[in-house]
Every structure is written in structure tokens, then in C-alpha cells.
Short mmCIF file of C-alpha atoms in Angstrom, two decimals:
data_model
loop_
_atom_site.label_atom_id
_atom_site.label_comp_id
_atom_site.label_asym_id
_atom_site.label_seq_id
_atom_site.Cartn_x
_atom_site.Cartn_y
_atom_site.Cartn_z
CA MET A 165 228.98 136.56 -62.03
CA ILE A 166 230.19 134.42 -64.91
CA PRO A 167 228.28 131.13 -64.97
CA ILE A 168 230.49 128.08 -64.61
CA GLU A 169 230.18 125.43 -67.27
CA ASP A 170 228.79 122.13 -66.10
CA ASN A 171 231.25 119.60 -67.49
CA ARG A 172 229.53 116.41 -66.42
CA PRO A 173 228.77 114.35 -69.54
CA ARG A 174 225.07 114.41 -70.41
CA ARG A 175 223.03 111.34 -71.05
CA THR A 176 221.93 111.31 -74.68
CA VAL A 177 218.52 109.99 -75.54
CA ASP A 178 217.31 109.44 -79.10
CA LEU A 179 214.21 111.44 -79.97
CA THR A 180 211.19 109.80 -81.50
CA THR A 181 210.25 111.06 -84.96
CA GLU A 182 207.21 112.75 -83.40
CA GLU A 183 209.32 114.60 -80.81
CA ALA A 184 211.79 115.61 -83.52
CA TRP A 185 209.00 117.13 -85.65
CA LYS A 186 207.54 118.95 -82.67
CA LEU A 187 210.90 120.56 -81.91
CA LEU A 188 211.52 121.39 -85.59
CA GLY A 189 208.10 122.97 -85.84
CA ALA A 190 208.62 125.12 -82.76
CA ALA A 191 212.11 126.25 -83.91
CA THR A 192 212.24 129.20 -86.27
CA PHE A 193 215.67 128.67 -87.80
CA GLY A 194 218.17 125.98 -88.57
CA ARG A 195 220.93 125.21 -91.02
CA VAL A 196 220.70 123.76 -94.49
CA VAL A 197 223.58 121.53 -95.54
CA TYR A 198 224.35 120.73 -99.14
CA THR A 199 227.13 119.83 -101.50
CA GLN A 200 228.67 122.52 -103.64
CA HIS A 201 231.43 121.67 -106.12
CA ALA A 202 231.69 118.32 -104.28
CA LEU A 203 232.43 120.20 -101.04
CA PRO A 204 230.26 120.32 -97.93
CA ALA A 205 228.45 123.63 -97.49
CA ILE A 206 226.18 124.99 -94.77
CA ARG A 207 224.00 128.05 -94.37
CA PRO A 208 221.78 129.26 -91.52
CA VAL A 209 218.19 129.82 -92.66
CA ASN A 210 214.86 130.52 -91.08
CA HIS A 211 212.23 127.90 -91.79
CA LEU A 212 208.73 126.72 -91.19
CA VAL A 213 207.24 123.25 -91.10
CA ASP A 214 204.14 122.53 -93.17
CA ASP A 215 202.52 119.26 -94.12
CA GLY A 216 205.58 117.19 -93.18
CA MET A 217 207.95 119.38 -95.18
CA ILE A 218 210.57 121.91 -94.13
CA ILE A 219 210.16 125.16 -96.04
CA ILE A 220 213.07 127.55 -96.38
CA ARG A 221 213.45 130.86 -98.12
CA ASN A 222 216.84 132.37 -98.47
CA ARG A 223 219.42 133.76 -100.79
CA LEU A 224 221.10 130.48 -101.41
CA SER A 225 224.00 130.53 -103.78
CA SER A 226 222.75 130.56 -107.31
CA ARG A 227 224.50 127.27 -108.02
CA PHE A 228 222.59 125.60 -105.23
CA THR A 229 219.32 127.08 -106.42
CA THR A 230 220.10 125.99 -109.96
CA SER A 231 220.89 122.51 -108.73
CA VAL A 232 217.55 122.32 -106.88
CA TYR A 233 215.73 123.47 -109.99
CA GLU A 234 217.57 121.10 -112.30
CA SER A 235 217.27 117.86 -110.39
CA GLU A 236 216.39 116.30 -107.07
CA THR A 237 219.05 117.48 -104.65
CA VAL A 238 219.77 115.75 -101.37
CA VAL A 239 220.27 118.13 -98.46
CA ALA A 240 220.41 117.91 -94.70
CA PHE A 241 218.69 120.30 -92.35
CA GLU A 242 219.70 120.74 -88.73
CA ALA A 243 218.16 122.66 -85.85
CA ASP A 244 219.25 122.57 -82.25
CA SER A 245 218.95 124.33 -78.95
CA ILE A 246 221.88 123.53 -76.70
CA ASP A 247 222.70 125.45 -73.54
CA PRO A 248 226.43 126.27 -73.70
CA ILE A 249 226.65 126.41 -69.90
CA ARG A 250 224.54 123.45 -68.81
CA HIS A 251 225.26 121.38 -71.95
CA THR A 252 221.64 120.28 -72.13
CA GLY A 253 219.20 120.62 -75.00
CA TRP A 254 218.34 118.90 -78.22
CA ALA A 255 219.36 118.58 -81.86
CA VAL A 256 217.36 117.32 -84.84
CA ILE A 257 218.84 116.32 -88.17
CA VAL A 258 216.80 115.72 -91.29
CA THR A 259 218.06 114.32 -94.58
CA GLY A 260 215.79 114.82 -97.53
CA ILE A 261 215.17 115.96 -101.06
CA ALA A 262 215.05 119.69 -101.79
CA ARG A 263 212.66 120.88 -104.47
CA PRO A 264 211.48 124.33 -105.50
CA VAL A 265 208.01 125.30 -104.29
CA GLU A 266 206.14 126.09 -107.49
CA ASP A 267 202.47 125.87 -106.59
CA PRO A 268 201.26 129.51 -106.65
CA ASP A 269 199.03 129.12 -103.56
CA HIS A 270 201.86 127.59 -101.55
CA CYS A 271 204.28 130.25 -102.78
CA LEU A 272 201.93 132.99 -101.67
CA ARG A 273 201.22 131.47 -98.27
CA TYR A 274 204.82 130.49 -97.47
CA GLY A 275 206.08 133.82 -98.75
CA ARG A 276 203.76 135.57 -96.32
CA GLN A 277 204.46 133.29 -93.36
CA LEU A 278 208.19 133.07 -93.88
CA GLN A 279 209.51 136.61 -93.67
CA PRO A 280 213.21 136.97 -94.51
CA TRP A 281 215.44 137.77 -91.53
CA VAL A 282 218.03 139.48 -93.72
CA ASP A 283 218.07 142.42 -96.09
CA LYS A 284 218.86 140.32 -99.14
CA ALA A 285 216.72 139.22 -102.03
CA THR A 286 215.21 135.89 -100.96
CA ASP A 287 213.03 135.00 -103.88
CA THR A 288 213.37 131.24 -103.81
CA LEU A 289 211.15 129.01 -101.72
CA ILE A 290 212.44 125.48 -101.30
CA ALA A 291 210.68 122.52 -99.71
CA ILE A 292 212.69 119.73 -98.13
CA GLU A 293 210.89 116.40 -98.18
CA PRO A 294 212.42 114.37 -95.38
CA THR A 295 213.62 110.83 -95.87
CA ILE A 296 215.44 110.42 -92.54
CA VAL A 297 214.65 112.31 -89.32
CA THR A 298 216.81 111.75 -86.26
CA GLY A 299 217.46 113.67 -83.09
CA ILE A 300 218.89 113.55 -79.62
CA ARG A 301 218.25 115.17 -76.31
CA LEU A 302 221.08 115.87 -73.86
CA LEU A 303 219.72 115.26 -70.38
CA ASP A 304 220.95 116.43 -67.01
CA GLU A 305 219.88 113.44 -64.97
CA THR A 306 220.14 115.35 -61.68
CA HIS A 307 217.71 117.97 -62.92
CA PRO A 308 215.68 116.28 -65.64
CA SER A 309 214.35 118.71 -68.23
CA MET B 144 204.40 137.46 -71.61
CA ILE B 145 205.45 135.82 -74.85
CA PRO B 146 208.00 138.00 -76.63
CA ILE B 147 206.93 139.12 -80.07
CA GLU B 148 209.27 138.36 -82.93
CA ASP B 149 210.81 141.35 -84.57
CA ASN B 150 210.24 140.73 -88.27
CA ARG B 151 212.09 143.70 -89.71
CA PRO B 152 214.84 142.39 -92.02
CA ARG B 153 218.28 142.76 -90.46
CA ARG B 154 221.19 144.39 -92.18
CA THR B 155 223.86 141.76 -92.83
CA VAL B 156 227.48 142.73 -92.52
CA ASP B 157 230.35 140.47 -93.51
CA LEU B 158 232.73 139.71 -90.67
CA THR B 159 236.44 140.16 -91.03
CA THR B 160 238.51 137.00 -90.61
CA GLU B 161 239.74 138.36 -87.28
CA GLU B 162 236.20 138.93 -85.99
CA ALA B 163 235.19 135.47 -87.21
CA TRP B 164 238.06 133.82 -85.30
CA LYS B 165 237.28 135.78 -82.16
CA LEU B 166 233.64 134.59 -82.25
CA LEU B 167 234.66 130.99 -83.03
CA GLY B 168 237.15 131.03 -80.17
CA ALA B 169 234.56 132.32 -77.70
CA ALA B 170 231.94 129.79 -78.81
CA THR B 171 232.09 126.34 -77.24
CA PHE B 172 230.17 124.36 -79.79
CA GLY B 173 229.29 124.29 -83.46
CA ARG B 174 228.42 121.84 -86.18
CA VAL B 175 230.74 119.81 -88.36
CA VAL B 176 229.54 119.19 -91.90
CA TYR B 177 230.88 116.41 -94.08
CA THR B 178 230.02 114.10 -96.90
CA GLN B 179 228.97 110.55 -96.13
CA HIS B 180 228.15 108.13 -98.94
CA ALA B 181 228.08 111.20 -101.21
CA LEU B 182 225.33 112.70 -99.03
CA PRO B 183 225.58 115.84 -96.90
CA ALA B 184 225.84 115.12 -93.18
CA ILE B 185 225.99 117.35 -90.11
CA ARG B 186 226.64 116.79 -86.44
CA PRO B 187 226.75 119.18 -83.47
CA VAL B 188 230.09 119.05 -81.64
CA ASN B 189 231.86 120.99 -78.94
CA HIS B 190 235.13 122.51 -80.02
CA LEU B 191 238.09 124.63 -79.12
CA VAL B 192 240.30 126.88 -81.19
CA ASP B 193 244.06 126.46 -80.93
CA ASP B 194 246.83 127.78 -83.13
CA GLY B 195 244.50 128.66 -86.00
CA MET B 196 242.84 125.24 -85.98
CA ILE B 197 239.43 124.07 -84.84
CA ILE B 198 239.73 121.02 -82.62
CA ILE B 199 236.78 118.69 -82.19
CA ARG B 200 236.32 115.50 -80.23
CA ASN B 201 233.28 113.46 -80.75
CA ARG B 202 231.84 110.12 -81.59
CA LEU B 203 231.76 110.75 -85.29
CA SER B 204 230.47 107.92 -87.40
CA SER B 205 233.19 105.39 -87.86
CA ARG B 206 233.10 105.91 -91.63
CA PHE B 207 233.83 109.59 -91.17
CA THR B 208 236.66 108.87 -88.76
CA THR B 209 238.05 106.27 -91.16
CA SER B 210 237.84 108.75 -93.99
CA VAL B 211 239.72 111.37 -91.96
CA TYR B 212 242.40 108.81 -91.12
CA GLU B 213 242.70 107.54 -94.68
CA SER B 214 243.00 110.79 -96.57
CA GLU B 215 242.57 114.53 -96.39
CA THR B 216 238.88 115.13 -95.91
CA VAL B 217 237.22 118.45 -96.62
CA VAL B 218 234.70 119.50 -94.00
CA ALA B 219 232.81 122.62 -93.05
CA PHE B 220 232.38 123.88 -89.52
CA GLU B 221 229.67 126.30 -88.51
CA ALA B 222 228.97 128.15 -85.29
CA ASP B 223 226.35 130.80 -84.74
CA SER B 224 224.47 132.72 -82.12
CA ILE B 225 221.22 134.08 -83.47
CA ASP B 226 218.45 135.48 -81.28
CA PRO B 227 215.22 133.82 -82.45
CA ILE B 228 213.14 136.78 -81.25
CA ARG B 229 215.25 139.75 -82.31
CA HIS B 230 216.79 138.02 -85.34
CA THR B 231 220.18 139.50 -84.55
CA GLY B 232 223.47 137.73 -84.00
CA TRP B 233 226.26 136.19 -86.01
CA ALA B 234 227.27 133.08 -87.93
CA VAL B 235 230.73 131.86 -88.92
CA ILE B 236 231.42 129.19 -91.52
CA VAL B 237 234.80 127.57 -92.01
CA THR B 238 235.76 125.21 -94.80
CA GLY B 239 238.91 123.24 -94.26
CA ILE B 240 240.78 119.97 -94.14
CA ALA B 241 240.12 117.57 -91.28
CA ARG B 242 243.02 115.53 -90.01
CA PRO B 243 243.45 113.33 -86.94
CA VAL B 244 245.45 114.86 -84.09
CA GLU B 245 248.32 112.45 -83.58
CA ASP B 246 250.94 114.38 -81.69
CA PRO B 247 250.88 112.89 -78.15
CA ASP B 248 251.35 116.26 -76.41
CA HIS B 249 248.49 117.81 -78.37
CA CYS B 250 246.30 114.75 -77.78
CA LEU B 251 246.90 115.00 -74.06
CA ARG B 252 246.28 118.74 -73.87
CA TYR B 253 243.22 118.82 -76.14
CA GLY B 254 241.81 115.74 -74.45
CA ARG B 255 242.02 117.56 -71.13
CA GLN B 256 240.67 120.89 -72.39
CA LEU B 257 237.93 119.45 -74.52
CA GLN B 258 235.69 117.46 -72.22
CA PRO B 259 232.94 115.50 -73.98
CA TRP B 260 229.43 116.87 -73.45
CA VAL B 261 227.85 113.47 -74.01
CA ASP B 262 228.09 110.05 -72.38
CA LYS B 263 229.55 108.37 -75.45
CA ALA B 264 233.06 107.21 -76.22
CA THR B 265 234.76 110.18 -77.85
CA ASP B 266 238.23 108.90 -78.46
CA THR B 267 239.03 110.71 -81.68
CA LEU B 268 240.52 114.19 -81.77
CA ILE B 269 240.31 115.90 -85.14
CA ALA B 270 241.87 119.18 -86.19
CA ILE B 271 240.28 121.26 -88.93
CA GLU B 272 242.76 123.39 -90.80
CA PRO B 273 240.77 126.25 -92.31
CA THR B 274 241.09 127.24 -95.92
CA ILE B 275 238.09 129.60 -96.09
CA VAL B 276 236.64 131.53 -93.14
CA THR B 277 233.53 133.65 -93.65
CA GLY B 278 230.91 135.09 -91.40
CA ILE B 279 228.08 137.54 -91.09
CA ARG B 280 226.51 139.64 -88.42
CA LEU B 281 222.78 140.45 -88.43
CA LEU B 282 222.42 143.99 -87.16
CA ASP B 283 219.43 145.79 -85.73
CA GLU B 284 220.21 149.26 -86.99
CA THR B 285 217.82 150.92 -84.55
CA HIS B 286 219.61 149.34 -81.61
CA PRO B 287 223.12 148.54 -82.86
CA SER B 288 224.73 145.59 -81.04
#
């Protein structure tokens, strides 16, 4: 049986910063958003949260990596979990500064904890230091989740 | 029983444009990426695909909407379906020009087909005309999907 989409509009509730971090920490992947040649760019990446930072490791385009190494680069990071049938779930959006992880101990630990999901060279660890964290939850009021 | 993540790196295969469109057309939501005050911004939106365009309807920030109305605005659109346990799935990324939908017939039809998922005023229909469409599939070679 094909499930039927529930088209009733969902009530949206803003997440607290604490809730947003909890959801980000429990998620294992999201999307990093950056500017490339003055154009918006996005890439799915797996991540971890440590010490109030989002850590990603991925084969980002060399220009992006270069940009992160050369100067403070503003990026956004988004994770969500939205049920396409029930239209409920949550989304968290972080805006922050991306910087290379250079401390050898951190590199070692993150490199071990953050295994690449893809068969590409992923030799760059980047930490995103959040400046703005927002999020919403889409609630089915009839069956609160 | 908590499922155990499969940490073997997945083979990534580039999607053809045709495969990418098929996946985008079957998906019901994605994320629109744009530049706001020279900073990268992202927002989850539900969408439909019609006549080679991605149609979205959402309460985008008024500045974004204004920007789309004032001039051709480059945006990215991303949709994905990635299994957080098996690390398999796909992602499609489109870069294109966002323009307001102004044709009354299209407005009427899209407005009917594209019901808002949230309880906010979503009175702007925007069409994204793709210029670049790329995508990948993450394959578990032992159990091809």
C-alpha cells in the first residue's frame, strides 16, 4: 500500500539553541553551504559535534579548502529529518566561520571518529564555529511528536 | 536493537542528468541555497518539478523574495536521500536562476499542486531554471541498490 501524504499544514515551532544542538549532535550528516565564485554551493557531508563546533571531513572542492585555509570563511550548515509522508520533523541551520583543524591531537581524534562515507580522499578536517544557530520543528498537533 | 552503522566507505557514482531529474521529480522536498547579505543561506522547502524547472513555494525571507523579483538570482537546490545507517543513497545538486512565477495559469496550477507543509503564509511561487545539474549515488557494492 502506498502511504498517502498528509497535506495538512504543520505548526512550526522554533527550536531553542539547546534543542538545536541536541539534534545536530544526534544527526550524523548534514549539508555544508558556501560561496564559490560568488555563487551559492552546497555539499552533503557527514559530521560530528565537539565542544560547540561542527566538524566535517570531506573532499571539498580545492577552491573551498584553499579559501578556508587562506582566511575566515563564512559557511552555513544544515541538518534535518523531515518525514516526506507525514510532513513532520525538524531542521537546524547554523551559520558560522569555517577553519581548518590543525591541532594534531584534534586531527587524530576527529580523523578516527569521523570515518569518510565515500571512497574519495578526505584529508581535510574543518571546524565550523557557529555564530547563529536556528531551527524549527514541524508538529502534527493531532499526534504530537 | 540499535542498528550498527556500516562504516565501509561507499563507492560514489556520478548520476546522469536523466537519473538526477528522475530522483528530483520523485522527491517532494529539498533545500534552496542562496546568498543573503553576501552570506550563504539555506532553507528546506517542498518542491515539484515541471517542464524542466524546479518550483518552490515558501515563506522565503522577504529580502530573498525581493532579490528574485528585482533581478536574476542564482540559487542552488539540493535534494538527497541518504541512509544514516547504511550510508547509501543519492544526492542531487542543481544550480540555476530563480525567477518569480507570474503566469496566472502556472500560478494557479502550481499553487494547487504544491501545498505548503507549514502554517505560514507562502504566497510566492519561484521557478528555478537549472544551468548545472549534478548528482551522486553512494553504492554498497556488496549489496548493490
